[in-house]
Amino acid sequence: MPVPLLTEISWAGSALRLAGTLKPDGAVCEIELLLRERDGDGLVRVPASASKRAGRVAFEAEVDVATLAGGQPLPGGLWDVSLSVGAPMEISVVPLGRGRAPGMDASPLRRFLPDSCTVITYFGADGALVIDVGGRPHVAGSVAADTLSWNEEREEVVVTGHLDLRRNGRPISGTLLMTERGSRHVYEVIAMLEERPYRLGYRAVVPATRAFIDNPLPRGTWDVSLCLGFSGMHRELLLLAPDEPVDVQVWRRLRHVRVVSSAAPGPLTITVGRV
């Protein structure tokens, strides 16, 4: 299966310009982009031009989000971008964006259309390219937390992990978001970010008893995600649980309360109170 290497991504008006190369297994007769609606059955095909270059096939395509759907704007939502490569007797479809030219900026790119609609392109947690039309709040992928630990002295849950900067760009802020399943109440704590070579580490602490600054995490079952802030936009990633969970008893309001988390491979949840 050919592996595409993305070499350019840029906006020109309402058109997203994409260019790259691939080294095919055999002869290539046709290349096109496929835009698949993540939460629906929408599929948009965009033709791409192709030429041979130094043993590779170079391709270029323009995705005009203002007129792409039969002269109408691309409908709101998330659209995953793939490359369809036609060869004699077979067609290969591979996600676009996981392979990128060295030094390519992986930061999200935003565009405002004349009707005040916001379009953002970014690389998801798996590295693949996504087009977000409308910018509605949603979880845009997932990432596994590295560790979950209990700080006995401060009585708090410590969540740590990392992101691949080559895939996710360089956020300027991080927030741990916890949403209670029943009430949908959201509890937030700051996630400290530390940049390392090709990696971005994050660390957040969730108080389980009353702290000097923060109130403790209330009773309930809380689904955990990491919200990353970029210049002009936010991206929310669902956190997956690490192998080792936390399971402790804390003294709160004159009684013991159990604090327990989920374990891999499912999403990370923290439950306060009866389980």
PDB file of C-alpha atoms in Angstrom:
ATOM      1  CA  MET A   1       0.000   0.000   0.000  1.00  0.00           C
ATOM      2  CA  PRO A   2       1.480   3.416  -0.944  1.00  0.00           C
ATOM      3  CA  VAL A   3       2.384   5.737   1.934  1.00  0.00           C
ATOM      4  CA  PRO A   4       1.635   9.404   1.154  1.00  0.00           C
ATOM      5  CA  LEU A   5       4.001  12.122   2.362  1.00  0.00           C
ATOM      6  CA  LEU A   6       2.280  15.460   2.870  1.00  0.00           C
ATOM      7  CA  THR A   7       4.559  18.317   1.801  1.00  0.00           C
ATOM      8  CA  GLU A   8       2.250  21.349   1.800  1.00  0.00           C
ATOM      9  CA  ILE A   9      -0.995  22.494   3.408  1.00  0.00           C
ATOM     10  CA  SER A  10      -2.196  26.078   3.074  1.00  0.00           C
ATOM     11  CA  TRP A  11      -5.275  28.249   2.592  1.00  0.00           C
ATOM     12  CA  ALA A  12      -5.944  30.288  -0.561  1.00  0.00           C
ATOM     13  CA  GLY A  13      -9.239  32.070   0.007  1.00  0.00           C
ATOM     14  CA  SER A  14     -11.791  29.377   0.827  1.00  0.00           C
ATOM     15  CA  ALA A  15      -9.695  26.652  -0.815  1.00  0.00           C
ATOM     16  CA  LEU A  16      -7.434  24.354   1.163  1.00  0.00           C
ATOM     17  CA  ARG A  17      -4.407  23.443  -0.933  1.00  0.00           C
ATOM     18  CA  LEU A  18      -2.789  20.066  -0.300  1.00  0.00           C
ATOM     19  CA  ALA A  19       0.302  18.661  -1.948  1.00  0.00           C
ATOM     20  CA  GLY A  20       2.485  15.652  -1.364  1.00  0.00           C
ATOM     21  CA  THR A  21       4.231  12.653  -2.835  1.00  0.00           C
ATOM     22  CA  LEU A  22       3.963   8.897  -2.586  1.00  0.00           C
ATOM     23  CA  LYS A  23       6.067   5.950  -3.622  1.00  0.00           C
ATOM     24  CA  PRO A  24       3.623   3.494  -5.174  1.00  0.00           C
ATOM     25  CA  ASP A  25       3.960  -0.260  -5.258  1.00  0.00           C
ATOM     26  CA  GLY A  26       3.211  -0.209  -8.986  1.00  0.00           C
ATOM     27  CA  ALA A  27       1.735   1.987 -11.673  1.00  0.00           C
ATOM     28  CA  VAL A  28      -0.661   4.745 -10.575  1.00  0.00           C
ATOM     29  CA  CYS A  29      -3.530   5.676 -12.855  1.00  0.00           C
ATOM     30  CA  GLU A  30      -5.670   7.965 -10.672  1.00  0.00           C
ATOM     31  CA  ILE A  31      -5.432   9.862  -7.369  1.00  0.00           C
ATOM     32  CA  GLU A  32      -8.231  11.610  -5.502  1.00  0.00           C
ATOM     33  CA  LEU A  33      -8.968  12.898  -2.031  1.00  0.00           C
ATOM     34  CA  LEU A  34     -11.791  11.346  -0.024  1.00  0.00           C
ATOM     35  CA  LEU A  35     -13.553  13.397   2.634  1.00  0.00           C
ATOM     36  CA  ARG A  36     -15.645  11.199   4.928  1.00  0.00           C
ATOM     37  CA  GLU A  37     -18.078  12.635   7.433  1.00  0.00           C
ATOM     38  CA  ARG A  38     -17.103  11.238  10.834  1.00  0.00           C
ATOM     39  CA  ASP A  39     -20.577  11.234  12.398  1.00  0.00           C
ATOM     40  CA  GLY A  40     -22.591  10.602   9.248  1.00  0.00           C
ATOM     41  CA  ASP A  41     -22.520   8.910   5.871  1.00  0.00           C
ATOM     42  CA  GLY A  42     -21.300  11.886   3.829  1.00  0.00           C
ATOM     43  CA  LEU A  43     -18.556  11.267   1.267  1.00  0.00           C
ATOM     44  CA  VAL A  44     -16.998  13.894  -1.004  1.00  0.00           C
ATOM     45  CA  ARG A  45     -14.486  13.065  -3.741  1.00  0.00           C
ATOM     46  CA  VAL A  46     -11.938  15.665  -4.823  1.00  0.00           C
ATOM     47  CA  PRO A  47      -9.779  14.966  -7.908  1.00  0.00           C
ATOM     48  CA  ALA A  48      -6.035  15.445  -7.590  1.00  0.00           C
ATOM     49  CA  SER A  49      -3.442  16.078 -10.271  1.00  0.00           C
ATOM     50  CA  ALA A  50      -0.466  13.707 -10.411  1.00  0.00           C
ATOM     51  CA  SER A  51       2.988  13.775 -11.947  1.00  0.00           C
ATOM     52  CA  LYS A  52       6.157  11.719 -11.638  1.00  0.00           C
ATOM     53  CA  ARG A  53       9.069  13.190  -9.719  1.00  0.00           C
ATOM     54  CA  ALA A  54      12.363  11.439  -8.796  1.00  0.00           C
ATOM     55  CA  GLY A  55      10.843   7.989  -8.523  1.00  0.00           C
ATOM     56  CA  ARG A  56       7.784   9.216  -6.633  1.00  0.00           C
ATOM     57  CA  VAL A  57       4.340  10.400  -7.684  1.00  0.00           C
ATOM     58  CA  ALA A  58       3.644  14.035  -6.771  1.00  0.00           C
ATOM     59  CA  PHE A  59       0.008  15.027  -6.217  1.00  0.00           C
ATOM     60  CA  GLU A  60      -1.844  18.295  -5.674  1.00  0.00           C
ATOM     61  CA  ALA A  61      -5.468  19.026  -4.819  1.00  0.00           C
ATOM     62  CA  GLU A  62      -7.615  21.980  -3.780  1.00  0.00           C
ATOM     63  CA  VAL A  63     -10.542  21.562  -1.395  1.00  0.00           C
ATOM     64  CA  ASP A  64     -12.789  24.616  -1.783  1.00  0.00           C
ATOM     65  CA  VAL A  65     -14.971  24.276   1.315  1.00  0.00           C
ATOM     66  CA  ALA A  66     -17.273  27.097   0.116  1.00  0.00           C
ATOM     67  CA  THR A  67     -18.414  25.268  -3.044  1.00  0.00           C
ATOM     68  CA  LEU A  68     -17.344  21.677  -2.560  1.00  0.00           C
ATOM     69  CA  ALA A  69     -20.735  20.006  -2.057  1.00  0.00           C
ATOM     70  CA  GLY A  70     -22.324  20.483  -5.492  1.00  0.00           C
ATOM     71  CA  GLY A  71     -21.727  24.222  -5.441  1.00  0.00           C
ATOM     72  CA  GLN A  72     -22.714  24.475  -1.775  1.00  0.00           C
ATOM     73  CA  PRO A  73     -20.446  24.745   1.281  1.00  0.00           C
ATOM     74  CA  LEU A  74     -19.120  21.587   2.887  1.00  0.00           C
ATOM     75  CA  PRO A  75     -21.675  20.693   5.616  1.00  0.00           C
ATOM     76  CA  GLY A  76     -20.766  21.376   9.223  1.00  0.00           C
ATOM     77  CA  GLY A  77     -18.995  18.663  11.183  1.00  0.00           C
ATOM     78  CA  LEU A  78     -15.769  16.696  11.128  1.00  0.00           C
ATOM     79  CA  TRP A  79     -14.380  15.387   7.841  1.00  0.00           C
ATOM     80  CA  ASP A  80     -11.532  12.850   7.795  1.00  0.00           C
ATOM     81  CA  VAL A  81      -9.221  13.219   4.791  1.00  0.00           C
ATOM     82  CA  SER A  82      -7.847  10.176   2.964  1.00  0.00           C
ATOM     83  CA  LEU A  83      -6.014   9.591  -0.280  1.00  0.00           C
ATOM     84  CA  SER A  84      -7.439   7.142  -2.806  1.00  0.00           C
ATOM     85  CA  VAL A  85      -4.821   5.736  -5.170  1.00  0.00           C
ATOM     86  CA  GLY A  86      -6.039   3.813  -8.188  1.00  0.00           C
ATOM     87  CA  ALA A  87      -3.754   1.300  -9.863  1.00  0.00           C
ATOM     88  CA  PRO A  88      -4.386  -1.517 -12.327  1.00  0.00           C
ATOM     89  CA  MET A  89      -6.722  -4.062 -10.709  1.00  0.00           C
ATOM     90  CA  GLU A  90      -6.838  -2.338  -7.276  1.00  0.00           C
ATOM     91  CA  ILE A  91      -7.586   0.827  -5.308  1.00  0.00           C
ATOM     92  CA  SER A  92      -5.797   1.730  -2.067  1.00  0.00           C
ATOM     93  CA  VAL A  93      -7.245   4.200   0.466  1.00  0.00           C
ATOM     94  CA  VAL A  94      -4.920   5.557   3.151  1.00  0.00           C
ATOM     95  CA  PRO A  95      -5.295   8.403   5.701  1.00  0.00           C
ATOM     96  CA  LEU A  96      -3.534  11.598   4.682  1.00  0.00           C
ATOM     97  CA  GLY A  97      -1.247  13.386   7.131  1.00  0.00           C
ATOM     98  CA  ARG A  98       0.412  10.630   9.113  1.00  0.00           C
ATOM     99  CA  GLY A  99       3.459  11.038   6.899  1.00  0.00           C
ATOM    100  CA  ARG A 100       4.721  14.624   6.666  1.00  0.00           C
ATOM    101  CA  ALA A 101       7.762  16.367   5.266  1.00  0.00           C
ATOM    102  CA  PRO A 102      10.437  17.200   7.860  1.00  0.00           C
ATOM    103  CA  GLY A 103       9.918  20.630   9.408  1.00  0.00           C
ATOM    104  CA  MET A 104       6.268  20.926   8.397  1.00  0.00           C
ATOM    105  CA  ASP A 105       4.279  23.020  10.875  1.00  0.00           C
ATOM    106  CA  ALA A 106       1.650  20.786  12.485  1.00  0.00           C
ATOM    107  CA  SER A 107      -0.286  23.646  14.107  1.00  0.00           C
ATOM    108  CA  PRO A 108      -4.005  23.945  13.277  1.00  0.00           C
ATOM    109  CA  LEU A 109      -4.967  26.297  10.428  1.00  0.00           C
ATOM    110  CA  ARG A 110      -8.147  28.362  10.710  1.00  0.00           C
ATOM    111  CA  ARG A 111     -10.194  30.163   8.059  1.00  0.00           C
ATOM    112  CA  PHE A 112     -13.274  32.401   8.318  1.00  0.00           C
ATOM    113  CA  LEU A 113     -15.766  32.087   5.471  1.00  0.00           C
ATOM    114  CA  PRO A 114     -17.980  35.007   4.376  1.00  0.00           C
ATOM    115  CA  ASP A 115     -21.030  33.577   6.179  1.00  0.00           C
ATOM    116  CA  SER A 116     -19.113  33.719   9.502  1.00  0.00           C
ATOM    117  CA  CYS A 117     -18.507  29.966   9.437  1.00  0.00           C
ATOM    118  CA  THR A 118     -15.153  28.890  10.887  1.00  0.00           C
ATOM    119  CA  VAL A 119     -13.182  26.104   9.188  1.00  0.00           C
ATOM    120  CA  ILE A 120     -10.195  24.568  10.967  1.00  0.00           C
ATOM    121  CA  THR A 121      -7.796  21.964   9.641  1.00  0.00           C
ATOM    122  CA  TYR A 122      -5.643  20.023  12.066  1.00  0.00           C
ATOM    123  CA  PHE A 123      -3.892  16.703  12.575  1.00  0.00           C
ATOM    124  CA  GLY A 124      -5.771  14.361  14.897  1.00  0.00           C
ATOM    125  CA  ALA A 125      -4.287  12.313  17.700  1.00  0.00           C
ATOM    126  CA  ASP A 126      -3.436   9.557  15.190  1.00  0.00           C
ATOM    127  CA  GLY A 127      -1.726  12.075  12.899  1.00  0.00           C
ATOM    128  CA  ALA A 128      -4.379  12.028  10.168  1.00  0.00           C
ATOM    129  CA  LEU A 129      -5.725  15.246   8.651  1.00  0.00           C
ATOM    130  CA  VAL A 130      -9.165  16.487   9.717  1.00  0.00           C
ATOM    131  CA  ILE A 131     -11.309  19.350   8.416  1.00  0.00           C
ATOM    132  CA  ASP A 132     -13.621  20.833  11.058  1.00  0.00           C
ATOM    133  CA  VAL A 133     -16.452  22.897   9.569  1.00  0.00           C
ATOM    134  CA  GLY A 134     -18.315  25.073  12.056  1.00  0.00           C
ATOM    135  CA  GLY A 135     -15.989  24.629  15.027  1.00  0.00           C
ATOM    136  CA  ARG A 136     -18.653  23.093  17.257  1.00  0.00           C
ATOM    137  CA  PRO A 137     -17.445  21.662  20.578  1.00  0.00           C
ATOM    138  CA  HIS A 138     -16.587  17.975  20.261  1.00  0.00           C
ATOM    139  CA  VAL A 139     -13.962  15.456  21.236  1.00  0.00           C
ATOM    140  CA  ALA A 140     -11.424  15.323  18.422  1.00  0.00           C
ATOM    141  CA  GLY A 141      -9.624  12.034  18.977  1.00  0.00           C
ATOM    142  CA  SER A 142      -8.100  10.359  22.001  1.00  0.00           C
ATOM    143  CA  VAL A 143      -4.755   9.918  23.705  1.00  0.00           C
ATOM    144  CA  ALA A 144      -3.662   7.542  26.475  1.00  0.00           C
ATOM    145  CA  ALA A 145      -2.545   8.961  29.819  1.00  0.00           C
ATOM    146  CA  ASP A 146       0.856   7.644  30.900  1.00  0.00           C
ATOM    147  CA  THR A 147       0.248   7.391  34.649  1.00  0.00           C
ATOM    148  CA  LEU A 148      -2.386   8.004  37.278  1.00  0.00           C
ATOM    149  CA  SER A 149      -1.084   8.267  40.828  1.00  0.00           C
ATOM    150  CA  TRP A 150      -2.162   9.264  44.313  1.00  0.00           C
ATOM    151  CA  ASN A 151      -0.361  12.048  46.202  1.00  0.00           C
ATOM    152  CA  GLU A 152      -1.021  10.998  49.779  1.00  0.00           C
ATOM    153  CA  GLU A 153       0.446  14.131  51.362  1.00  0.00           C
ATOM    154  CA  ARG A 154      -1.782  16.511  49.386  1.00  0.00           C
ATOM    155  CA  GLU A 155      -4.638  14.031  48.865  1.00  0.00           C
ATOM    156  CA  GLU A 156      -4.936  14.548  45.141  1.00  0.00           C
ATOM    157  CA  VAL A 157      -5.017  12.462  41.972  1.00  0.00           C
ATOM    158  CA  VAL A 158      -2.105  13.203  39.627  1.00  0.00           C
ATOM    159  CA  VAL A 159      -2.604  12.657  35.868  1.00  0.00           C
ATOM    160  CA  THR A 160       0.451  12.700  33.592  1.00  0.00           C
ATOM    161  CA  GLY A 161       1.002  11.961  29.920  1.00  0.00           C
ATOM    162  CA  HIS A 162       2.542  13.201  26.710  1.00  0.00           C
ATOM    163  CA  LEU A 163       1.718  14.145  23.138  1.00  0.00           C
ATOM    164  CA  ASP A 164       3.739  13.842  19.953  1.00  0.00           C
ATOM    165  CA  LEU A 165       4.523  17.401  18.839  1.00  0.00           C
ATOM    166  CA  ARG A 166       5.141  16.233  15.280  1.00  0.00           C
ATOM    167  CA  ARG A 167       1.513  15.119  15.082  1.00  0.00           C
ATOM    168  CA  ASN A 168      -0.305  17.582  17.305  1.00  0.00           C
ATOM    169  CA  GLY A 169       1.472  20.924  16.915  1.00  0.00           C
ATOM    170  CA  ARG A 170       2.405  23.194  19.832  1.00  0.00           C
ATOM    171  CA  PRO A 171      -0.488  24.185  22.105  1.00  0.00           C
ATOM    172  CA  ILE A 172      -0.098  27.178  24.398  1.00  0.00           C
ATOM    173  CA  SER A 173      -2.340  25.955  27.225  1.00  0.00           C
ATOM    174  CA  GLY A 174      -3.846  22.780  28.623  1.00  0.00           C
ATOM    175  CA  THR A 175      -6.884  22.036  30.766  1.00  0.00           C
ATOM    176  CA  LEU A 176      -8.115  18.775  32.234  1.00  0.00           C
ATOM    177  CA  LEU A 177     -11.881  18.643  31.703  1.00  0.00           C
ATOM    178  CA  MET A 178     -14.042  16.277  33.754  1.00  0.00           C
ATOM    179  CA  THR A 179     -17.709  15.891  32.838  1.00  0.00           C
ATOM    180  CA  GLU A 180     -20.104  14.255  35.282  1.00  0.00           C
ATOM    181  CA  ARG A 181     -22.159  11.614  33.488  1.00  0.00           C
ATOM    182  CA  GLY A 182     -25.487  12.344  35.120  1.00  0.00           C
ATOM    183  CA  SER A 183     -25.565  16.109  35.582  1.00  0.00           C
ATOM    184  CA  ARG A 184     -23.122  16.982  32.723  1.00  0.00           C
ATOM    185  CA  HIS A 185     -21.463  19.411  35.134  1.00  0.00           C
ATOM    186  CA  VAL A 186     -17.889  20.221  34.074  1.00  0.00           C
ATOM    187  CA  TYR A 187     -14.988  20.414  36.537  1.00  0.00           C
ATOM    188  CA  GLU A 188     -11.715  21.932  35.279  1.00  0.00           C
ATOM    189  CA  VAL A 189      -8.114  21.950  36.474  1.00  0.00           C
ATOM    190  CA  ILE A 190      -5.055  23.439  34.781  1.00  0.00           C
ATOM    191  CA  ALA A 191      -2.738  21.006  33.008  1.00  0.00           C
ATOM    192  CA  MET A 192       0.876  22.121  33.183  1.00  0.00           C
ATOM    193  CA  LEU A 193       2.720  21.701  29.874  1.00  0.00           C
ATOM    194  CA  GLU A 194       6.420  20.913  29.473  1.00  0.00           C
ATOM    195  CA  GLU A 195       7.993  20.826  26.025  1.00  0.00           C
ATOM    196  CA  ARG A 196      10.638  18.186  25.366  1.00  0.00           C
ATOM    197  CA  PRO A 197      12.299  17.064  22.111  1.00  0.00           C
ATOM    198  CA  TYR A 198       9.391  16.085  19.806  1.00  0.00           C
ATOM    199  CA  ARG A 199       7.149  15.583  22.867  1.00  0.00           C
ATOM    200  CA  LEU A 200       4.884  17.694  25.000  1.00  0.00           C
ATOM    201  CA  GLY A 201       4.407  16.476  28.554  1.00  0.00           C
ATOM    202  CA  TYR A 202       1.351  17.402  30.596  1.00  0.00           C
ATOM    203  CA  ARG A 203       0.580  17.096  34.317  1.00  0.00           C
ATOM    204  CA  ALA A 204      -2.655  17.880  36.145  1.00  0.00           C
ATOM    205  CA  VAL A 205      -3.689  17.403  39.772  1.00  0.00           C
ATOM    206  CA  VAL A 206      -7.272  16.775  40.886  1.00  0.00           C
ATOM    207  CA  PRO A 207      -7.923  17.572  44.577  1.00  0.00           C
ATOM    208  CA  ALA A 208      -9.925  14.929  46.425  1.00  0.00           C
ATOM    209  CA  THR A 209     -10.276  16.929  49.670  1.00  0.00           C
ATOM    210  CA  ARG A 210     -10.728  20.629  50.220  1.00  0.00           C
ATOM    211  CA  ALA A 211      -7.642  22.504  49.062  1.00  0.00           C
ATOM    212  CA  PHE A 212      -6.471  26.044  49.653  1.00  0.00           C
ATOM    213  CA  ILE A 213      -7.435  27.176  46.135  1.00  0.00           C
ATOM    214  CA  ASP A 214      -9.647  24.504  44.551  1.00  0.00           C
ATOM    215  CA  ASN A 215     -12.745  22.787  45.813  1.00  0.00           C
ATOM    216  CA  PRO A 216     -12.437  18.990  45.672  1.00  0.00           C
ATOM    217  CA  LEU A 217     -13.886  16.952  42.838  1.00  0.00           C
ATOM    218  CA  PRO A 218     -17.563  16.447  43.785  1.00  0.00           C
ATOM    219  CA  ARG A 219     -19.269  13.078  44.087  1.00  0.00           C
ATOM    220  CA  GLY A 220     -20.152  11.343  40.839  1.00  0.00           C
ATOM    221  CA  THR A 221     -18.574   9.570  37.889  1.00  0.00           C
ATOM    222  CA  TRP A 222     -16.424  11.892  35.799  1.00  0.00           C
ATOM    223  CA  ASP A 223     -15.309  11.326  32.195  1.00  0.00           C
ATOM    224  CA  VAL A 224     -11.872  12.888  31.650  1.00  0.00           C
ATOM    225  CA  SER A 225     -10.522  14.707  28.595  1.00  0.00           C
ATOM    226  CA  LEU A 226      -7.618  17.018  27.827  1.00  0.00           C
ATOM    227  CA  CYS A 227      -8.393  20.372  26.218  1.00  0.00           C
ATOM    228  CA  LEU A 228      -5.460  21.934  24.341  1.00  0.00           C
ATOM    229  CA  GLY A 229      -5.468  25.636  23.551  1.00  0.00           C
ATOM    230  CA  PHE A 230      -3.885  26.879  20.338  1.00  0.00           C
ATOM    231  CA  SER A 231      -3.849  30.399  18.976  1.00  0.00           C
ATOM    232  CA  GLY A 232      -7.531  31.069  18.292  1.00  0.00           C
ATOM    233  CA  MET A 233      -8.918  27.574  18.869  1.00  0.00           C
ATOM    234  CA  HIS A 234      -9.205  24.652  21.262  1.00  0.00           C
ATOM    235  CA  ARG A 235      -9.018  20.939  20.662  1.00  0.00           C
ATOM    236  CA  GLU A 236     -10.389  18.353  23.104  1.00  0.00           C
ATOM    237  CA  LEU A 237      -8.890  14.850  23.327  1.00  0.00           C
ATOM    238  CA  LEU A 238     -10.534  12.004  25.192  1.00  0.00           C
ATOM    239  CA  LEU A 239      -8.096  10.551  27.742  1.00  0.00           C
ATOM    240  CA  LEU A 240      -7.674   6.781  27.810  1.00  0.00           C
ATOM    241  CA  ALA A 241      -6.907   5.169  31.153  1.00  0.00           C
ATOM    242  CA  PRO A 242      -3.413   3.903  32.027  1.00  0.00           C
ATOM    243  CA  ASP A 243      -2.797   0.358  33.241  1.00  0.00           C
ATOM    244  CA  GLU A 244      -2.672   1.155  36.977  1.00  0.00           C
ATOM    245  CA  PRO A 245      -5.802   2.750  38.499  1.00  0.00           C
ATOM    246  CA  VAL A 246      -6.190   4.762  41.698  1.00  0.00           C
ATOM    247  CA  ASP A 247      -8.370   3.315  44.485  1.00  0.00           C
ATOM    248  CA  VAL A 248      -8.219   5.154  47.836  1.00  0.00           C
ATOM    249  CA  GLN A 249     -10.352   6.246  50.754  1.00  0.00           C
ATOM    250  CA  VAL A 250     -10.300   9.921  51.764  1.00  0.00           C
ATOM    251  CA  TRP A 251     -11.746  11.662  54.831  1.00  0.00           C
ATOM    252  CA  ARG A 252     -14.241  14.272  53.700  1.00  0.00           C
ATOM    253  CA  ARG A 253     -17.031  15.929  55.633  1.00  0.00           C
ATOM    254  CA  LEU A 254     -16.633  13.634  58.643  1.00  0.00           C
ATOM    255  CA  ARG A 255     -16.833  10.434  56.623  1.00  0.00           C
ATOM    256  CA  HIS A 256     -14.690   8.266  54.378  1.00  0.00           C
ATOM    257  CA  VAL A 257     -15.280   8.640  50.650  1.00  0.00           C
ATOM    258  CA  ARG A 258     -13.884   6.272  48.025  1.00  0.00           C
ATOM    259  CA  VAL A 259     -12.002   7.702  45.016  1.00  0.00           C
ATOM    260  CA  VAL A 260     -11.424   5.171  42.231  1.00  0.00           C
ATOM    261  CA  SER A 261     -10.403   5.436  38.591  1.00  0.00           C
ATOM    262  CA  SER A 262     -10.809   3.170  35.580  1.00  0.00           C
ATOM    263  CA  ALA A 263      -7.974   1.126  34.064  1.00  0.00           C
ATOM    264  CA  ALA A 264      -6.804   0.441  30.513  1.00  0.00           C
ATOM    265  CA  PRO A 265      -7.916  -0.072  27.829  1.00  0.00           C
ATOM    266  CA  GLY A 266     -11.071   2.008  28.228  1.00  0.00           C
ATOM    267  CA  PRO A 267     -11.570   5.769  28.624  1.00  0.00           C
ATOM    268  CA  LEU A 268     -10.389   7.375  31.853  1.00  0.00           C
ATOM    269  CA  THR A 269     -13.056   7.954  34.480  1.00  0.00           C
ATOM    270  CA  ILE A 270     -12.742   9.076  38.100  1.00  0.00           C
ATOM    271  CA  THR A 271     -15.543   8.139  40.489  1.00  0.00           C
ATOM    272  CA  VAL A 272     -16.020   9.860  43.848  1.00  0.00           C
ATOM    273  CA  GLY A 273     -18.373   8.161  46.305  1.00  0.00           C
ATOM    274  CA  ARG A 274     -20.107   4.827  45.960  1.00  0.00           C
ATOM    275  CA  VAL A 275     -19.204   2.711  42.959  1.00  0.00           C
TER     276      VAL A 275
END
